[in-house]
Tab-separated table of C-alpha atoms and ligand atoms in Angstrom:
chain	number	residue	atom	x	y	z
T	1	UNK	CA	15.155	89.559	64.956
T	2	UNK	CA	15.362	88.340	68.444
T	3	UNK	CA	16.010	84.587	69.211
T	4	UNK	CA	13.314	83.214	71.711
T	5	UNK	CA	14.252	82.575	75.018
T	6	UNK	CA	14.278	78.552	75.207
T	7	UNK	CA	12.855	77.427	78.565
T	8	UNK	CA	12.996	73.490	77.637
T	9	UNK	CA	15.838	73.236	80.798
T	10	UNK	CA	13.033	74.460	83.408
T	11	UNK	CA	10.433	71.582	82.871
T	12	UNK	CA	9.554	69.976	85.870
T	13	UNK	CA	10.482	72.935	87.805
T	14	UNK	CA	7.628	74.096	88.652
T	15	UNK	CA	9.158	77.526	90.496
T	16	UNK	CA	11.398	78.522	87.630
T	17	UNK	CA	8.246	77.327	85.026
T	18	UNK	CA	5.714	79.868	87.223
T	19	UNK	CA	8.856	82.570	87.254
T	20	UNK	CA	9.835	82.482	83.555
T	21	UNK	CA	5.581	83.132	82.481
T	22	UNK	CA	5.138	86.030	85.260
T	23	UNK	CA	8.669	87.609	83.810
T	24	UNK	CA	8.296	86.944	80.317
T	25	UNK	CA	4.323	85.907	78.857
T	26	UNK	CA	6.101	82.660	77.150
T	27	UNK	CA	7.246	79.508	77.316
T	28	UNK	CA	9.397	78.106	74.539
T	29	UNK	CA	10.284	74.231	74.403
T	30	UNK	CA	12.005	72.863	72.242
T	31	UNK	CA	11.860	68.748	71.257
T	32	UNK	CA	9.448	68.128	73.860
T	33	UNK	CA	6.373	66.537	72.036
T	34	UNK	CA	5.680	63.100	71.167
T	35	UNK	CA	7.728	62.272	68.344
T	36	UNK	CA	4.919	59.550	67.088
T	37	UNK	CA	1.868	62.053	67.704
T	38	UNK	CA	3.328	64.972	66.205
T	39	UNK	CA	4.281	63.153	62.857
T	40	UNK	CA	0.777	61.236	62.493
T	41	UNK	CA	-0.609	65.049	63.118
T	42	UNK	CA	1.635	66.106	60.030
T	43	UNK	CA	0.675	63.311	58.006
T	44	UNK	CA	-2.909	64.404	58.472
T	45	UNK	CA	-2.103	68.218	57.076
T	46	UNK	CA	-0.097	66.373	53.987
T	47	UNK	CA	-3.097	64.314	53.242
T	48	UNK	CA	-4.513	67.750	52.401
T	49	UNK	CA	-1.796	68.799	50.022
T	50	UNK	CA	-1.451	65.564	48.512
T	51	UNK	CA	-5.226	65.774	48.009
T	52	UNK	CA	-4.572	69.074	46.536
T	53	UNK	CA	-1.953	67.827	44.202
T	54	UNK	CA	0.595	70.037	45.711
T	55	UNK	CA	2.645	68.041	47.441
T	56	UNK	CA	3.696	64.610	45.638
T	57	UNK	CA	2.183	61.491	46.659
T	58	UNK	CA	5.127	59.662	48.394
T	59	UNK	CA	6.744	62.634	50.292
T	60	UNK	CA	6.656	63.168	53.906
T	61	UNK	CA	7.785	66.847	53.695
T	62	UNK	CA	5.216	69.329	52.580
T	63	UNK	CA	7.716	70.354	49.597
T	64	UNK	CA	5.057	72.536	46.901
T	65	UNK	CA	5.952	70.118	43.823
T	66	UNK	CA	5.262	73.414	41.563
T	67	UNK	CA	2.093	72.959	40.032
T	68	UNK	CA	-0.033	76.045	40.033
T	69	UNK	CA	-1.779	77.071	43.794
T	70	UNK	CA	-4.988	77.887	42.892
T	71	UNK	CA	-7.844	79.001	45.176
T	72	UNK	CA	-5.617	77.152	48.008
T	73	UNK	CA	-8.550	76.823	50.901
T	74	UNK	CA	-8.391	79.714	53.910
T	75	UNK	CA	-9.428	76.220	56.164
T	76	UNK	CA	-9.495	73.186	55.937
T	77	UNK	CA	-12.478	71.616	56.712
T	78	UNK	CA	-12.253	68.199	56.613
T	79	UNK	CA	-9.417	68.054	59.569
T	80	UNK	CA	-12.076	69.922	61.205
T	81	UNK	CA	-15.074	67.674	60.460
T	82	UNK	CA	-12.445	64.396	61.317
T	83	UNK	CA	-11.956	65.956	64.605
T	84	UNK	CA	-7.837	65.860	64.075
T	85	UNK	CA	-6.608	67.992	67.095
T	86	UNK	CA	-9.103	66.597	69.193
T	87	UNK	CA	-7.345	63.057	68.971
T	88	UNK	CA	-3.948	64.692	69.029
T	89	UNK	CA	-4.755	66.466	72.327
T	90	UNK	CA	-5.939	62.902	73.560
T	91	UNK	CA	-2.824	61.377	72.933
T	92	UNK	CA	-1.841	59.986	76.593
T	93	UNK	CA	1.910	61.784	75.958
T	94	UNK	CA	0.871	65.180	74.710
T	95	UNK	CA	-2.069	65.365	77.415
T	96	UNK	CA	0.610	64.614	80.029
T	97	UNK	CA	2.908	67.499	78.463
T	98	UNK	CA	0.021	70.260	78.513
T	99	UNK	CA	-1.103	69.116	82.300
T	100	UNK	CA	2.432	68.918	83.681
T	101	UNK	CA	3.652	72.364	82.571
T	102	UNK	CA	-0.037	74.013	83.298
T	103	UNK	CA	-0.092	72.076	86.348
T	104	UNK	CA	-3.976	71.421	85.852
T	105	UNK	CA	-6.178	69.370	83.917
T	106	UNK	CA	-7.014	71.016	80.930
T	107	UNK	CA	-9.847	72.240	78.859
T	108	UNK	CA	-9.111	72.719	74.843
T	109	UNK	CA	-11.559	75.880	73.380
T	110	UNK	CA	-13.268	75.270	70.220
T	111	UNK	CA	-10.497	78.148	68.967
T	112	UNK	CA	-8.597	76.251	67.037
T	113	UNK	CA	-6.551	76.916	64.050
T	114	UNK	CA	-5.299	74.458	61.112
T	115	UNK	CA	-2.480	76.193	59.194
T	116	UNK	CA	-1.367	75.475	56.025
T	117	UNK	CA	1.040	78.758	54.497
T	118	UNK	CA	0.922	78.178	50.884
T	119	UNK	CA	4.442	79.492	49.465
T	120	UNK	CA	4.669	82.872	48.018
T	121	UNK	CA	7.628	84.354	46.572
T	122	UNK	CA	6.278	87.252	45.600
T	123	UNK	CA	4.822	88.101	49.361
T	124	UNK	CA	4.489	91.925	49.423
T	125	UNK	CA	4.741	91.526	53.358
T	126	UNK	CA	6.456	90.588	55.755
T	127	UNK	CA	3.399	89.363	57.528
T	128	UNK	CA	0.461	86.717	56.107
T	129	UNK	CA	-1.161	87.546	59.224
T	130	UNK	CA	-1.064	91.004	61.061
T	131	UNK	CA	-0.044	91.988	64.565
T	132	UNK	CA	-2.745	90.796	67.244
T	133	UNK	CA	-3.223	89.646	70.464
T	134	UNK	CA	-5.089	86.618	70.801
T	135	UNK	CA	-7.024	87.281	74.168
T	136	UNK	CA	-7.775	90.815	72.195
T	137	UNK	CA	-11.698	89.431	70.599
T	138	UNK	CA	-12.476	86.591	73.649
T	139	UNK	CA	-12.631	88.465	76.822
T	140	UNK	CA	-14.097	86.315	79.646
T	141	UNK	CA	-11.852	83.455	79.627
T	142	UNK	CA	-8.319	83.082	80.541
T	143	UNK	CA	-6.469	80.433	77.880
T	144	UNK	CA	-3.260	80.285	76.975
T	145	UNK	CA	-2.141	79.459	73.289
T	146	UNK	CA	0.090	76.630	72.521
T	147	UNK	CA	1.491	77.222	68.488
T	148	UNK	CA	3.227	74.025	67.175
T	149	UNK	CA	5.265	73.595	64.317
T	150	UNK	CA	4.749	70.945	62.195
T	151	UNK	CA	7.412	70.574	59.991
T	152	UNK	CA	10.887	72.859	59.617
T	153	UNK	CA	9.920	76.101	59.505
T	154	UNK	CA	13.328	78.573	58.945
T	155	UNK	CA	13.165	82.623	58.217
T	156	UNK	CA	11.826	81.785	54.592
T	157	UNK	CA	8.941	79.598	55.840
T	158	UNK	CA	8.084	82.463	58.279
T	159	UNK	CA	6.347	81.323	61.664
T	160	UNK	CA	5.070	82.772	64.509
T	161	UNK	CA	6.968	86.252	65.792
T	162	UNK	CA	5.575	87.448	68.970
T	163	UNK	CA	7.110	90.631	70.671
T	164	UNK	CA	8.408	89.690	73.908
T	165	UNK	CA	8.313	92.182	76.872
T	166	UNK	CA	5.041	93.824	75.133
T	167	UNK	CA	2.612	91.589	76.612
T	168	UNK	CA	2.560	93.792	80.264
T	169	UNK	CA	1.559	97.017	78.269
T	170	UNK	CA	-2.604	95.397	77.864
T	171	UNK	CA	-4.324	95.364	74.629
T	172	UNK	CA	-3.788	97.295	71.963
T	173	UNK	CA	-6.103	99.509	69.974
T	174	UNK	CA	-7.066	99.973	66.221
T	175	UNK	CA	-6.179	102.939	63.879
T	176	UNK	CA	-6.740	103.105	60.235
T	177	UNK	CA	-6.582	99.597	60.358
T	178	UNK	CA	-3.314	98.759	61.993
T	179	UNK	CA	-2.942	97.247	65.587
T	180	UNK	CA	-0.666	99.323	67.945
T	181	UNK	CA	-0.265	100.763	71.803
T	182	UNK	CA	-1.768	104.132	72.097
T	183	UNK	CA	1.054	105.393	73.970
T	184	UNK	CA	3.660	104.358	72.292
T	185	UNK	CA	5.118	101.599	69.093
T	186	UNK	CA	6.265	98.672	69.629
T	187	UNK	CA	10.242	98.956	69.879
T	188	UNK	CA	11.704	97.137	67.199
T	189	UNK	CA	14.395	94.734	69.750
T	190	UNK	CA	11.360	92.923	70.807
T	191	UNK	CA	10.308	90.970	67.955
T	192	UNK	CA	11.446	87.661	68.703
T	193	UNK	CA	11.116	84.240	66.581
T	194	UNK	CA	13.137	81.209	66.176
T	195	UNK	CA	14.112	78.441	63.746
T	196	UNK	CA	11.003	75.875	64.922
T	197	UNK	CA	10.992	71.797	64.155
T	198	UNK	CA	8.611	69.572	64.804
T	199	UNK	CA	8.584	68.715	68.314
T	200	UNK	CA	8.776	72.384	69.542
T	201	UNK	CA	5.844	74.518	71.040
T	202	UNK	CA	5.077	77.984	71.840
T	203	UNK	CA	3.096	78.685	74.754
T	204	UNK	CA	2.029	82.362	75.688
T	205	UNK	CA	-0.075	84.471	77.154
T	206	UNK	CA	-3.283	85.881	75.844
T	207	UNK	CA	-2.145	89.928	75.819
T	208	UNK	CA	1.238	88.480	73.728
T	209	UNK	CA	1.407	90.822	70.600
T	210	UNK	CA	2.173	88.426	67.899
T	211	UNK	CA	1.773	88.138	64.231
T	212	UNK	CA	2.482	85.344	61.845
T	213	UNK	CA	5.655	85.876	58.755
T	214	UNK	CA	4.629	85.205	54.917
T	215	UNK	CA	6.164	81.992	53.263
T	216	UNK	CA	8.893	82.957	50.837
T	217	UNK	CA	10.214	79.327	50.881
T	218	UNK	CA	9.479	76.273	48.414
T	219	UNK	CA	7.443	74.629	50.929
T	220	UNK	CA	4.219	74.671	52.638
T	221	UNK	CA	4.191	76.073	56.073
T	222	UNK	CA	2.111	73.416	58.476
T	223	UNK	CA	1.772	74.248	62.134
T	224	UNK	CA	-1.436	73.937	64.721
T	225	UNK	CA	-2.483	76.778	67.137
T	226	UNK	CA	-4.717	75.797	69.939
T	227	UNK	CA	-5.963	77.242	73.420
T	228	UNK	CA	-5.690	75.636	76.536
T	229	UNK	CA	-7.918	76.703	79.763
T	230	UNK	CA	-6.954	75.142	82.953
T	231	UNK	CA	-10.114	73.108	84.386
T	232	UNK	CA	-9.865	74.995	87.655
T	233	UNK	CA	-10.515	78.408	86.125
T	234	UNK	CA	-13.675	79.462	84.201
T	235	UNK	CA	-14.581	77.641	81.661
T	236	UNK	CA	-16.700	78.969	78.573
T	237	UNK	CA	-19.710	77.645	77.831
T	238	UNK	CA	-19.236	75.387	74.628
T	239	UNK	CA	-22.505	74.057	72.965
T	240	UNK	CA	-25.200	74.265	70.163
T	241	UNK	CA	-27.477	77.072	70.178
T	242	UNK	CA	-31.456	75.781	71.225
T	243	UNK	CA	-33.118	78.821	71.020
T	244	UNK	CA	-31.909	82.305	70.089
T	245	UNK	CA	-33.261	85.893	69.864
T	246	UNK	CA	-31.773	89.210	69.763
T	247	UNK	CA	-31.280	89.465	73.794
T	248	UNK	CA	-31.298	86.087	73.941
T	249	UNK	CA	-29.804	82.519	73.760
T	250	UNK	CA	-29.763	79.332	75.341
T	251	UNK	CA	-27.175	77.046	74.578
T	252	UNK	CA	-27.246	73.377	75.267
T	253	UNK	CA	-23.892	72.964	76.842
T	254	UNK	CA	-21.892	69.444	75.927
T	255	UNK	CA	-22.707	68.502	79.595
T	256	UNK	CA	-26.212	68.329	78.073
T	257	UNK	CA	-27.434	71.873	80.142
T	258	UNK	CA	-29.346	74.722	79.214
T	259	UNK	CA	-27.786	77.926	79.786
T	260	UNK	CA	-29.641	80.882	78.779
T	261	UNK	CA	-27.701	84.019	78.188
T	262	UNK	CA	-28.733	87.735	77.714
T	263	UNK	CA	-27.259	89.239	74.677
T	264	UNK	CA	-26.998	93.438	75.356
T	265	UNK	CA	-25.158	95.943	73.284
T	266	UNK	CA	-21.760	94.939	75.215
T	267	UNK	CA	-21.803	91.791	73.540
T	268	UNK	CA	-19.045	91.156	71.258
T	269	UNK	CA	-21.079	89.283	68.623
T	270	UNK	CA	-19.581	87.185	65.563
T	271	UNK	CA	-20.715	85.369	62.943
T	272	UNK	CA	-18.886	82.723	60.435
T	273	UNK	CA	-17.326	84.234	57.616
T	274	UNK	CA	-17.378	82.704	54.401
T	275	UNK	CA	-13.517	81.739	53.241
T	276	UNK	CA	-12.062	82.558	56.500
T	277	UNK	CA	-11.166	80.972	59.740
T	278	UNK	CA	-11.618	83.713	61.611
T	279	UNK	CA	-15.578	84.807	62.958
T	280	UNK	CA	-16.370	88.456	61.910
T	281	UNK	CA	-18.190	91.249	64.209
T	282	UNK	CA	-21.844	90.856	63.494
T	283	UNK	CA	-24.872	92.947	64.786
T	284	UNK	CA	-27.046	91.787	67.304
T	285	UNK	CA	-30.195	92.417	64.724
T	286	UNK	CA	-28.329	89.652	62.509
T	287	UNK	CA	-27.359	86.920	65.235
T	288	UNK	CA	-30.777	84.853	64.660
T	289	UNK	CA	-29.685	84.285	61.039
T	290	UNK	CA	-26.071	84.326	62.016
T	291	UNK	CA	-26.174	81.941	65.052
T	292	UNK	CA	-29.645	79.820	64.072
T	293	UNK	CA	-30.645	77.043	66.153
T	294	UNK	CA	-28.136	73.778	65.798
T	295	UNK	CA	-25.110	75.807	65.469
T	296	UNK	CA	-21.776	74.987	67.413
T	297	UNK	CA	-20.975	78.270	69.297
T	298	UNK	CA	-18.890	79.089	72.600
T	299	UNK	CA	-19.422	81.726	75.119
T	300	UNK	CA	-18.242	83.620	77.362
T	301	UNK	CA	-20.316	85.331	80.165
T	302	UNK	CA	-20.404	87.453	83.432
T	303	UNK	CA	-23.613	87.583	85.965
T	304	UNK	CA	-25.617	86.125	82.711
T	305	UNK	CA	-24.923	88.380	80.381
T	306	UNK	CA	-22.575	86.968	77.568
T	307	UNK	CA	-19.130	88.596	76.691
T	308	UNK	CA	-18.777	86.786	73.868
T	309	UNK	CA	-20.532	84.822	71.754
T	310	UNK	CA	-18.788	82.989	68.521
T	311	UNK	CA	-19.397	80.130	66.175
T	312	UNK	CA	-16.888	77.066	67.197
T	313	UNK	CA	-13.877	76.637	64.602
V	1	LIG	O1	0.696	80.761	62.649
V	1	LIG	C1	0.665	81.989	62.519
V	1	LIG	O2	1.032	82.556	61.506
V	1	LIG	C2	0.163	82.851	63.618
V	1	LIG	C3	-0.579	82.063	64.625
V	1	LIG	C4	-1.316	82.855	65.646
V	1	LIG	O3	-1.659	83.993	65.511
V	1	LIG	C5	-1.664	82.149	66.887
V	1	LIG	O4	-1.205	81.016	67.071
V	1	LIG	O5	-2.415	82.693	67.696
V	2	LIG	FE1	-2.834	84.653	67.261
């Protein structure tokens, strides 16, 4: 596998920054976050473990301590409910970081992932989670995602592999269940990973083909994946459903408005799926019970008619 292309050297450049995205749909720094926010982000993911019995009580290092992972959680909802990435975001030092090399104020989606790899020697593939683009299911809005490491994750641990160079070729399409261009695979040079620490971040763009590797190590993998919108593009709307039919929603935005939506058979419509962080397709016949009144959702829309419309993470 490739080595990423480390781009740490070109901070505060902002020519070479803008030149290195349009060329290559990544930026990857290494050692650049807050050394105190990043570790009191990791401590919050070990207080999981350790509440898990996984990980023993005085260790820092999300080392599995061997007793037996059973029904290990697909989230982890209490980082969620305690708002975790929201305060780590908030940190003055890692706000500065994301606004100096998007060169914007920035607006965090409610797309957020928490991910904890249990080990797995026995890991019949190579990948815990298959090849995707991210910007694939959430047309409308233009993020970026920033992927952090959270501890040392080497080739057993696995990480995040993304296949630089393939990001200019679009989205791909589905065949009997596997991701891929229609014109043409993926050539093998491209996949490209590295040996990430805590500290380091992957930024890329929202066509980047990526997929995550399966943990063959003795520890747990812990890293954060988040999206980033800069204020001065569109922003989705982001709110709790008020009222909500089958062509229709209004969402009470967090600026406290009511924006009422149409929902037509263009909308890309999911619902929350039990065990999983990730929102499954849903028809629009189901979205009243899917998407009641009260529920956190984001959107995306054009001339009123939503794109997408999603439960928060
Ligand atoms: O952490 C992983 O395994 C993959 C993460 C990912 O797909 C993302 O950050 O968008
Ligand atoms: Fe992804």
């Amino acid at each position: 596998m490739r080595e990423l292309m480390d781009s740490t050297h070109a901070l505060g450049d902002r020519e070479a920054l803008t030149r290195i995205w349009e060329e290559h749909g990544y930026w990857f720094f290494r050692d650049v976050l807050d050394r105190e926010a990043t570790t009191a982000l990791r401590d919050e993911y070990m207080r999981e473990l350790k509440a898990l019995e996984l990980v023993d009580a005085d260790s820092t290092d999300p080392f599995w301590n061997g007793r037996p992972i059973e029904n290990f959680p697909a989230t982890f909802r209490t980082l969620h409910q305690r708002k975790v990435w929201q305060k780590f975001v908030r940190e003055p030092r890692i706000n500065a970081f994301f606004e100096d090399v998007l060169d914007d104020a920035v607006y965090w989606i409610p797309m957020d992932y928490y991910r904890i790899v249990a080990p797995n020697r026995n890991a019949t593939s190579d990948a815990y989670l298959g090849l995707h683009q991210d910007g694939m299911s959430n047309p409308g809005v233009e993020f970026v995602t920033c992927w952090m490491p959270l501890t040392d994750i080497d080739d057993k641990v696995g990480g995040l592999v993304i296949a630089a160079g393939q990001e200019k070729r679009g989205y791909m399409a589905f065949a009997d269940g596997k991701a891929g261009f229609t014109d043409g695979p993926i050539p093998e040079d491209s996949w490209s990973t590295a040996d990430y620490r805590l500290g380091d971040v992957v930024i890329f763009t929202r066509t980047m083909p990526h997929y995550g590797r399966s943990n063959t190590s003795d520890r747990f993998r812990l890293s954060l994946d988040i999206r980033a919108v800069r204020r001065s593009d569109r922003l989705p709307v982001v709110g709790t459903v008020k009222s909500i039919s089958t062509d229709q929603i209004v969402i009470r935005s967090e600026e406290e408005i009511d924006v009422t939506l149409v929902l037509d058979d263009k909308t890309f419509l999911r619902g929350p799926a039990p065990n999983s962080p990730n929102p499954v397709p849903i028809n629009r016949h189901d979205v009243t019970q899917a998407l009641p009144a009260g529920t956190a959702v984001m959107a995306t829309e054009e001339n009123g008619v939503a794109l997408v419309l999603r439960p928060q993470n």
